[in-house]
Amino acid sequence: MAEPKGARPTWSGAIRLSLVVLPVAIYRAVDVRSEIRFHQIHKPTGKRVRHLNVVPGQGAVEREDIAKGYEYSKDQYVLIEPDELKALRLESKDSFSIVRFVDRNQIDAIYFEEPFFVVPDGEAAMEAFVVIRDALRSTKRIGLGQIVLSGRERIAALQPCGKGMLLETLRYAEDLRKAEDYFAGIKNVPVDKDQLGLAQKLIEQKTGDFEPDRFKDHYENALRELIERKLKSKGRRIQVEEPERKGAEVIDLMEALRRSVGRRSSGSDSETRIDRGPQAPAPRKKRAAPSRAPGRARKRA
């Protein structure tokens, strides 16, 4: 089977279901190449800052002299060589064995991590691939197993996805913080039935199909516009004026729900703020002075 142009599989191996062996290749489903990435630049020279591998008291060292080390005591390490890692024998390095089938709704969303496209590896695997895909779809189940990706064994879930299948890595239970530690302060307050009814009606009014194309990355688009403006002005500093924030109208919860339902019916969706008692009005932000630099946007490097 031909690979998508410019794509290389993240993993190649076999899906094992009892005695069925299905050769597959998996590809990352998320493309991060389109994200804007910043480099660190030395302002006086305009050149990129490079990071060196440095040992205290030794200076810069060569990459081939670096090994992985586990700190078992303060400043004491046991070294692990790359071939020693490769020699670890794990069945999940070359195969994904399905050990259980579950309803997807049984898995809390917090466990899902990263998605991968799964395709049959070769024409001979096509029939088995389609059979497993359609069986999962008809039973509305996903298959669970373990797989080694990026040097770590991960739980993974396999499910149908259009003409292919999707494999999603899952987090281990011990990797997650306990939700009850964060939710302990939430009180069980009595719920007003009328308020609940209005909230349910508002949810029903806003219910529809998931249309991901309707959501745009406004921050990414604003970054691109800023970069274009900087390029056109030959890198000169641009004066940025923050839009004045309008204070939200303060009303009580019942009135907020009534107005929200009514505005949704009329096609308007303005914001309201629930009354939590007297509050000082939000101070108006001053316009940035021409000599001051615009606030730095925090973006993953």
mmCIF file of C-alpha atoms in Angstrom:
data_model
loop_
_atom_site.group_PDB
_atom_site.id
_atom_site.type_symbol
_atom_site.label_atom_id
_atom_site.label_comp_id
_atom_site.label_asym_id
_atom_site.label_seq_id
_atom_site.Cartn_x
_atom_site.Cartn_y
_atom_site.Cartn_z
ATOM 1 C CA MET A 1 0.000 0.000 0.000
ATOM 2 C CA ALA A 2 1.422 3.393 -1.027
ATOM 3 C CA GLU A 3 2.388 5.817 1.747
ATOM 4 C CA PRO A 4 0.919 9.324 1.835
ATOM 5 C CA LYS A 5 3.281 11.789 0.141
ATOM 6 C CA GLY A 6 6.038 12.905 2.488
ATOM 7 C CA ALA A 7 4.828 10.690 5.343
ATOM 8 C CA ARG A 8 6.818 8.030 7.114
ATOM 9 C CA PRO A 9 5.245 5.525 9.483
ATOM 10 C CA THR A 10 5.841 6.107 13.162
ATOM 11 C CA TRP A 11 5.617 2.368 13.780
ATOM 12 C CA SER A 12 5.352 -0.775 11.671
ATOM 13 C CA GLY A 13 4.370 -4.126 13.093
ATOM 14 C CA ALA A 14 1.374 -6.381 13.545
ATOM 15 C CA ILE A 15 -1.998 -6.220 15.241
ATOM 16 C CA ARG A 16 -2.642 -9.548 16.934
ATOM 17 C CA LEU A 17 -6.164 -10.708 17.677
ATOM 18 C CA SER A 18 -6.037 -14.271 18.999
ATOM 19 C CA LEU A 19 -4.556 -16.213 16.043
ATOM 20 C CA VAL A 20 -5.114 -13.387 13.552
ATOM 21 C CA VAL A 21 -1.942 -11.470 12.637
ATOM 22 C CA LEU A 22 -2.512 -8.210 10.747
ATOM 23 C CA PRO A 23 0.561 -6.300 9.431
ATOM 24 C CA VAL A 24 -0.032 -2.552 9.759
ATOM 25 C CA ALA A 25 1.741 0.788 9.665
ATOM 26 C CA ILE A 26 0.727 3.712 11.868
ATOM 27 C CA TYR A 27 1.162 7.442 11.207
ATOM 28 C CA ARG A 28 0.769 10.433 13.489
ATOM 29 C CA ALA A 29 -2.673 11.956 13.036
ATOM 30 C CA VAL A 30 -1.657 15.388 14.361
ATOM 31 C CA ASP A 31 0.421 17.659 12.125
ATOM 32 C CA VAL A 32 2.339 20.209 14.199
ATOM 33 C CA ARG A 33 4.418 21.524 11.286
ATOM 34 C CA SER A 34 1.891 24.276 10.629
ATOM 35 C CA GLU A 35 2.312 25.710 14.133
ATOM 36 C CA ILE A 36 4.388 28.884 14.431
ATOM 37 C CA ARG A 37 7.608 28.172 16.294
ATOM 38 C CA PHE A 38 10.023 30.732 17.655
ATOM 39 C CA HIS A 39 13.801 30.526 17.986
ATOM 40 C CA GLN A 40 15.934 32.336 20.538
ATOM 41 C CA ILE A 41 17.809 35.200 18.841
ATOM 42 C CA HIS A 42 20.813 37.202 20.065
ATOM 43 C CA LYS A 43 19.417 40.755 19.758
ATOM 44 C CA PRO A 44 22.733 42.621 19.146
ATOM 45 C CA THR A 45 23.735 40.372 16.199
ATOM 46 C CA GLY A 46 20.372 38.970 15.080
ATOM 47 C CA LYS A 47 21.856 35.460 15.054
ATOM 48 C CA ARG A 48 20.241 32.347 16.442
ATOM 49 C CA VAL A 49 21.295 31.177 19.908
ATOM 50 C CA ARG A 50 22.640 27.621 19.862
ATOM 51 C CA HIS A 51 22.648 25.328 22.872
ATOM 52 C CA LEU A 52 25.696 23.190 23.600
ATOM 53 C CA ASN A 53 26.051 20.010 25.640
ATOM 54 C CA VAL A 54 28.219 21.177 28.524
ATOM 55 C CA VAL A 55 29.764 19.360 31.498
ATOM 56 C CA PRO A 56 30.586 21.577 34.527
ATOM 57 C CA GLY A 57 34.364 22.012 34.731
ATOM 58 C CA GLN A 58 34.802 20.211 31.405
ATOM 59 C CA GLY A 59 33.129 22.485 28.879
ATOM 60 C CA ALA A 60 31.405 21.407 25.651
ATOM 61 C CA VAL A 61 31.350 17.665 24.929
ATOM 62 C CA GLU A 62 30.737 15.602 21.797
ATOM 63 C CA ARG A 63 27.377 13.910 21.259
ATOM 64 C CA GLU A 64 28.974 10.439 20.923
ATOM 65 C CA ASP A 65 30.375 10.804 24.450
ATOM 66 C CA ILE A 66 26.887 11.205 25.937
ATOM 67 C CA ALA A 67 24.915 8.266 27.373
ATOM 68 C CA LYS A 68 21.574 7.955 29.156
ATOM 69 C CA GLY A 69 21.881 7.810 32.931
ATOM 70 C CA TYR A 70 19.519 7.077 35.802
ATOM 71 C CA GLU A 71 20.191 8.987 39.038
ATOM 72 C CA TYR A 72 19.854 6.378 41.793
ATOM 73 C CA SER A 73 21.430 8.637 44.438
ATOM 74 C CA LYS A 74 22.474 12.300 44.613
ATOM 75 C CA ASP A 75 24.890 12.863 41.670
ATOM 76 C CA GLN A 76 25.270 9.078 41.269
ATOM 77 C CA TYR A 77 24.184 7.564 37.948
ATOM 78 C CA VAL A 78 23.939 4.148 36.346
ATOM 79 C CA LEU A 79 24.659 4.444 32.609
ATOM 80 C CA ILE A 80 22.499 2.723 29.984
ATOM 81 C CA GLU A 81 23.832 2.213 26.454
ATOM 82 C CA PRO A 82 21.556 2.462 23.363
ATOM 83 C CA ASP A 83 22.118 -1.227 22.405
ATOM 84 C CA GLU A 84 21.164 -2.261 25.937
ATOM 85 C CA LEU A 85 17.830 -0.505 25.466
ATOM 86 C CA LYS A 86 17.347 -2.152 22.062
ATOM 87 C CA ALA A 87 18.067 -5.549 23.599
ATOM 88 C CA LEU A 88 15.079 -5.242 25.954
ATOM 89 C CA ARG A 89 12.632 -7.865 24.734
ATOM 90 C CA LEU A 90 9.070 -6.705 24.772
ATOM 91 C CA GLU A 91 6.393 -8.286 22.623
ATOM 92 C CA SER A 92 4.747 -4.867 22.287
ATOM 93 C CA LYS A 93 7.832 -3.499 20.449
ATOM 94 C CA ASP A 94 6.799 -5.218 17.232
ATOM 95 C CA SER A 95 3.147 -6.043 17.781
ATOM 96 C CA PHE A 96 -0.036 -4.678 19.282
ATOM 97 C CA SER A 97 -1.964 -7.523 20.909
ATOM 98 C CA ILE A 98 -5.617 -6.800 21.603
ATOM 99 C CA VAL A 99 -6.348 -8.190 25.077
ATOM 100 C CA ARG A 100 -9.814 -6.735 25.708
ATOM 101 C CA PHE A 101 -12.728 -5.017 24.000
ATOM 102 C CA VAL A 102 -14.644 -2.255 25.755
ATOM 103 C CA ASP A 103 -17.240 0.416 25.047
ATOM 104 C CA ARG A 104 -15.423 3.709 24.370
ATOM 105 C CA ASN A 105 -17.798 5.532 26.707
ATOM 106 C CA GLN A 106 -16.335 3.501 29.579
ATOM 107 C CA ILE A 107 -12.971 5.257 29.178
ATOM 108 C CA ASP A 108 -12.815 8.723 30.705
ATOM 109 C CA ALA A 109 -11.608 11.396 28.275
ATOM 110 C CA ILE A 110 -8.692 12.261 30.592
ATOM 111 C CA TYR A 111 -6.981 8.981 29.643
ATOM 112 C CA PHE A 112 -6.763 9.679 25.888
ATOM 113 C CA GLU A 113 -3.421 11.076 24.774
ATOM 114 C CA GLU A 114 -2.329 10.994 21.085
ATOM 115 C CA PRO A 115 -4.059 9.678 17.914
ATOM 116 C CA PHE A 116 -2.448 7.696 15.074
ATOM 117 C CA PHE A 117 -3.839 6.579 11.712
ATOM 118 C CA VAL A 118 -3.628 2.815 11.143
ATOM 119 C CA VAL A 119 -3.388 1.374 7.599
ATOM 120 C CA PRO A 120 -2.791 -2.162 6.295
ATOM 121 C CA ASP A 121 0.860 -2.866 5.474
ATOM 122 C CA GLY A 122 0.601 -4.440 2.014
ATOM 123 C CA GLU A 123 -2.174 -5.807 -0.174
ATOM 124 C CA ALA A 124 -2.099 -9.195 1.585
ATOM 125 C CA ALA A 125 -3.201 -7.538 4.827
ATOM 126 C CA MET A 126 -6.184 -5.752 3.266
ATOM 127 C CA GLU A 127 -8.847 -8.417 3.846
ATOM 128 C CA ALA A 128 -8.012 -9.014 7.511
ATOM 129 C CA PHE A 129 -7.811 -5.264 8.068
ATOM 130 C CA VAL A 130 -11.303 -4.676 6.692
ATOM 131 C CA VAL A 131 -12.746 -7.598 8.667
ATOM 132 C CA ILE A 132 -11.381 -6.320 11.994
ATOM 133 C CA ARG A 133 -12.394 -2.732 11.200
ATOM 134 C CA ASP A 134 -15.961 -3.669 10.324
ATOM 135 C CA ALA A 135 -16.275 -6.030 13.309
ATOM 136 C CA LEU A 136 -15.262 -3.212 15.662
ATOM 137 C CA ARG A 137 -17.715 -0.855 13.978
ATOM 138 C CA SER A 138 -20.660 -3.268 14.097
ATOM 139 C CA THR A 139 -20.089 -4.186 17.750
ATOM 140 C CA LYS A 140 -19.385 -0.548 18.719
ATOM 141 C CA ARG A 141 -16.302 -1.642 20.639
ATOM 142 C CA ILE A 142 -12.667 -0.568 20.787
ATOM 143 C CA GLY A 143 -9.737 -2.928 21.269
ATOM 144 C CA LEU A 144 -7.237 -2.370 24.088
ATOM 145 C CA GLY A 145 -3.621 -3.503 24.223
ATOM 146 C CA GLN A 146 -0.082 -2.208 24.680
ATOM 147 C CA ILE A 147 2.477 -0.898 22.211
ATOM 148 C CA VAL A 148 6.002 0.546 22.418
ATOM 149 C CA LEU A 149 6.246 4.064 20.941
ATOM 150 C CA SER A 150 9.094 6.559 21.405
ATOM 151 C CA GLY A 151 10.886 4.185 23.739
ATOM 152 C CA ARG A 152 7.989 3.726 26.129
ATOM 153 C CA GLU A 153 5.328 1.052 26.440
ATOM 154 C CA ARG A 154 1.886 2.601 26.269
ATOM 155 C CA ILE A 155 -1.708 1.491 26.591
ATOM 156 C CA ALA A 156 -3.498 1.945 23.262
ATOM 157 C CA ALA A 157 -7.058 1.778 21.971
ATOM 158 C CA LEU A 158 -7.955 0.687 18.431
ATOM 159 C CA GLN A 159 -11.185 1.757 16.736
ATOM 160 C CA PRO A 160 -12.646 2.296 13.233
ATOM 161 C CA CYS A 161 -12.018 5.640 11.531
ATOM 162 C CA GLY A 162 -13.588 6.107 8.093
ATOM 163 C CA LYS A 163 -12.009 3.608 5.688
ATOM 164 C CA GLY A 164 -9.139 2.999 8.116
ATOM 165 C CA MET A 165 -8.606 2.674 11.842
ATOM 166 C CA LEU A 166 -7.414 4.947 14.608
ATOM 167 C CA LEU A 167 -5.052 3.985 17.403
ATOM 168 C CA GLU A 168 -5.011 6.292 20.426
ATOM 169 C CA THR A 169 -2.433 6.061 23.169
ATOM 170 C CA LEU A 170 -3.778 6.218 26.722
ATOM 171 C CA ARG A 171 -2.235 7.462 29.940
ATOM 172 C CA TYR A 172 -1.570 5.048 32.803
ATOM 173 C CA ALA A 173 -3.668 5.510 35.928
ATOM 174 C CA GLU A 174 -0.551 6.308 37.994
ATOM 175 C CA ASP A 175 0.324 9.143 35.571
ATOM 176 C CA LEU A 176 -2.824 11.056 36.480
ATOM 177 C CA ARG A 177 -3.357 13.275 39.488
ATOM 178 C CA LYS A 178 -6.323 12.473 41.701
ATOM 179 C CA ALA A 179 -9.307 14.572 40.692
ATOM 180 C CA GLU A 180 -10.782 14.423 44.201
ATOM 181 C CA ASP A 181 -7.781 16.378 45.509
ATOM 182 C CA TYR A 182 -8.848 19.304 43.332
ATOM 183 C CA PHE A 183 -12.636 18.907 43.596
ATOM 184 C CA ALA A 184 -12.744 18.451 47.386
ATOM 185 C CA GLY A 185 -13.737 22.083 47.968
ATOM 186 C CA ILE A 186 -16.797 21.929 45.680
ATOM 187 C CA LYS A 187 -19.908 21.947 47.852
ATOM 188 C CA ASN A 188 -23.164 20.075 47.278
ATOM 189 C CA VAL A 189 -25.481 23.064 47.142
ATOM 190 C CA PRO A 190 -29.229 22.658 46.588
ATOM 191 C CA VAL A 191 -30.242 23.123 42.930
ATOM 192 C CA ASP A 192 -33.235 25.230 41.997
ATOM 193 C CA LYS A 193 -35.463 23.210 39.626
ATOM 194 C CA ASP A 194 -36.417 26.257 37.563
ATOM 195 C CA GLN A 195 -32.762 27.221 37.081
ATOM 196 C CA LEU A 196 -31.908 23.631 36.176
ATOM 197 C CA GLY A 197 -34.757 23.538 33.654
ATOM 198 C CA LEU A 198 -33.571 26.741 31.975
ATOM 199 C CA ALA A 199 -29.990 25.463 31.894
ATOM 200 C CA GLN A 200 -31.182 22.243 30.262
ATOM 201 C CA LYS A 201 -33.168 24.237 27.709
ATOM 202 C CA LEU A 202 -30.108 26.357 26.912
ATOM 203 C CA ILE A 203 -28.053 23.187 26.371
ATOM 204 C CA GLU A 204 -30.734 21.787 24.064
ATOM 205 C CA GLN A 205 -30.772 25.027 22.038
ATOM 206 C CA LYS A 206 -26.997 24.908 21.591
ATOM 207 C CA THR A 207 -26.860 21.179 20.795
ATOM 208 C CA GLY A 208 -25.763 20.212 17.273
ATOM 209 C CA ASP A 209 -23.280 18.180 15.279
ATOM 210 C CA PHE A 210 -19.554 18.441 15.923
ATOM 211 C CA GLU A 211 -18.152 20.626 13.130
ATOM 212 C CA PRO A 212 -14.420 21.083 13.805
ATOM 213 C CA ASP A 213 -13.987 23.400 10.794
ATOM 214 C CA ARG A 214 -16.079 26.032 12.587
ATOM 215 C CA PHE A 215 -13.358 26.460 15.210
ATOM 216 C CA LYS A 216 -10.342 28.533 14.207
ATOM 217 C CA ASP A 217 -7.053 29.102 16.025
ATOM 218 C CA HIS A 218 -7.438 32.845 16.574
ATOM 219 C CA TYR A 219 -4.142 33.123 18.445
ATOM 220 C CA GLU A 220 -2.199 31.411 15.649
ATOM 221 C CA ASN A 221 -3.888 33.640 13.038
ATOM 222 C CA ALA A 222 -3.079 36.765 15.054
ATOM 223 C CA LEU A 223 0.558 35.635 15.291
ATOM 224 C CA ARG A 224 0.725 35.225 11.508
ATOM 225 C CA GLU A 225 -0.742 38.704 10.987
ATOM 226 C CA LEU A 226 1.807 40.160 13.424
ATOM 227 C CA ILE A 227 4.679 38.436 11.611
ATOM 228 C CA GLU A 228 3.427 39.706 8.240
ATOM 229 C CA ARG A 229 3.233 43.253 9.584
ATOM 230 C CA LYS A 230 6.744 42.968 11.024
ATOM 231 C CA LEU A 231 8.063 41.719 7.675
ATOM 232 C CA LYS A 232 6.414 44.588 5.799
ATOM 233 C CA SER A 233 7.801 47.124 8.268
ATOM 234 C CA LYS A 234 11.272 45.514 7.965
ATOM 235 C CA GLY A 235 11.285 44.285 11.519
ATOM 236 C CA ARG A 236 10.537 47.615 13.193
ATOM 237 C CA ARG A 237 8.690 47.566 16.493
ATOM 238 C CA ILE A 238 4.926 47.724 16.052
ATOM 239 C CA GLN A 239 2.677 49.690 18.374
ATOM 240 C CA VAL A 240 -0.022 47.402 19.692
ATOM 241 C CA GLU A 241 -3.261 48.736 21.098
ATOM 242 C CA GLU A 242 -5.172 46.278 23.254
ATOM 243 C CA PRO A 243 -8.909 46.338 22.598
ATOM 244 C CA GLU A 244 -10.890 47.910 25.392
ATOM 245 C CA ARG A 245 -12.719 45.252 27.366
ATOM 246 C CA LYS A 246 -16.378 45.966 27.919
ATOM 247 C CA GLY A 247 -17.661 45.150 31.388
ATOM 248 C CA ALA A 248 -20.209 42.341 31.409
ATOM 249 C CA GLU A 249 -23.691 43.146 32.656
ATOM 250 C CA VAL A 250 -24.144 41.885 36.221
ATOM 251 C CA ILE A 251 -27.402 40.003 36.761
ATOM 252 C CA ASP A 252 -28.473 37.092 38.930
ATOM 253 C CA LEU A 253 -28.282 33.466 37.760
ATOM 254 C CA MET A 254 -32.007 33.061 37.043
ATOM 255 C CA GLU A 255 -32.112 36.240 34.964
ATOM 256 C CA ALA A 256 -28.889 35.236 33.160
ATOM 257 C CA LEU A 257 -30.415 31.894 32.187
ATOM 258 C CA ARG A 258 -33.686 33.498 31.030
ATOM 259 C CA ARG A 259 -31.869 36.066 28.893
ATOM 260 C CA SER A 260 -29.502 33.434 27.475
ATOM 261 C CA VAL A 261 -32.391 31.222 26.391
ATOM 262 C CA GLY A 262 -34.231 34.221 24.913
ATOM 263 C CA ARG A 263 -31.170 35.565 23.080
ATOM 264 C CA ARG A 264 -30.354 32.131 21.718
ATOM 265 C CA SER A 265 -33.891 31.930 20.319
ATOM 266 C CA SER A 266 -33.503 35.335 18.645
ATOM 267 C CA GLY A 267 -30.039 34.512 17.259
ATOM 268 C CA SER A 268 -28.081 36.713 19.694
ATOM 269 C CA ASP A 269 -25.489 35.238 22.039
ATOM 270 C CA SER A 270 -24.131 38.117 24.136
ATOM 271 C CA GLU A 271 -22.189 37.457 27.321
ATOM 272 C CA THR A 272 -23.602 38.051 30.780
ATOM 273 C CA ARG A 273 -21.958 37.724 34.185
ATOM 274 C CA ILE A 274 -23.631 36.107 37.187
ATOM 275 C CA ASP A 275 -24.141 38.382 40.183
ATOM 276 C CA ARG A 276 -21.832 37.376 43.021
ATOM 277 C CA GLY A 277 -22.364 40.495 45.098
ATOM 278 C CA PRO A 278 -20.901 44.021 44.840
ATOM 279 C CA GLN A 279 -17.765 44.212 42.720
ATOM 280 C CA ALA A 280 -15.524 47.071 41.710
ATOM 281 C CA PRO A 281 -15.670 47.914 38.004
ATOM 282 C CA ALA A 282 -12.770 46.553 35.978
ATOM 283 C CA PRO A 283 -10.160 49.288 35.345
ATOM 284 C CA ARG A 284 -9.830 50.423 31.750
ATOM 285 C CA LYS A 285 -6.516 49.421 30.219
ATOM 286 C CA LYS A 286 -4.338 52.261 28.979
ATOM 287 C CA ARG A 287 -3.061 52.287 25.440
ATOM 288 C CA ALA A 288 0.520 51.156 25.146
ATOM 289 C CA ALA A 289 2.996 54.037 24.733
ATOM 290 C CA PRO A 290 4.759 54.100 21.335
ATOM 291 C CA SER A 291 8.163 53.468 22.943
ATOM 292 C CA ARG A 292 7.050 50.304 24.751
ATOM 293 C CA ALA A 293 7.308 46.859 23.244
ATOM 294 C CA PRO A 294 4.166 44.801 22.741
ATOM 295 C CA GLY A 295 3.574 42.041 25.277
ATOM 296 C CA ARG A 296 5.337 38.832 24.386
ATOM 297 C CA ALA A 297 3.075 36.025 23.263
ATOM 298 C CA ARG A 298 3.824 32.815 25.050
ATOM 299 C CA LYS A 299 4.187 30.092 22.451
ATOM 300 C CA ARG A 300 5.711 26.646 22.578
ATOM 301 C CA ALA A 301 9.223 26.718 21.150
#
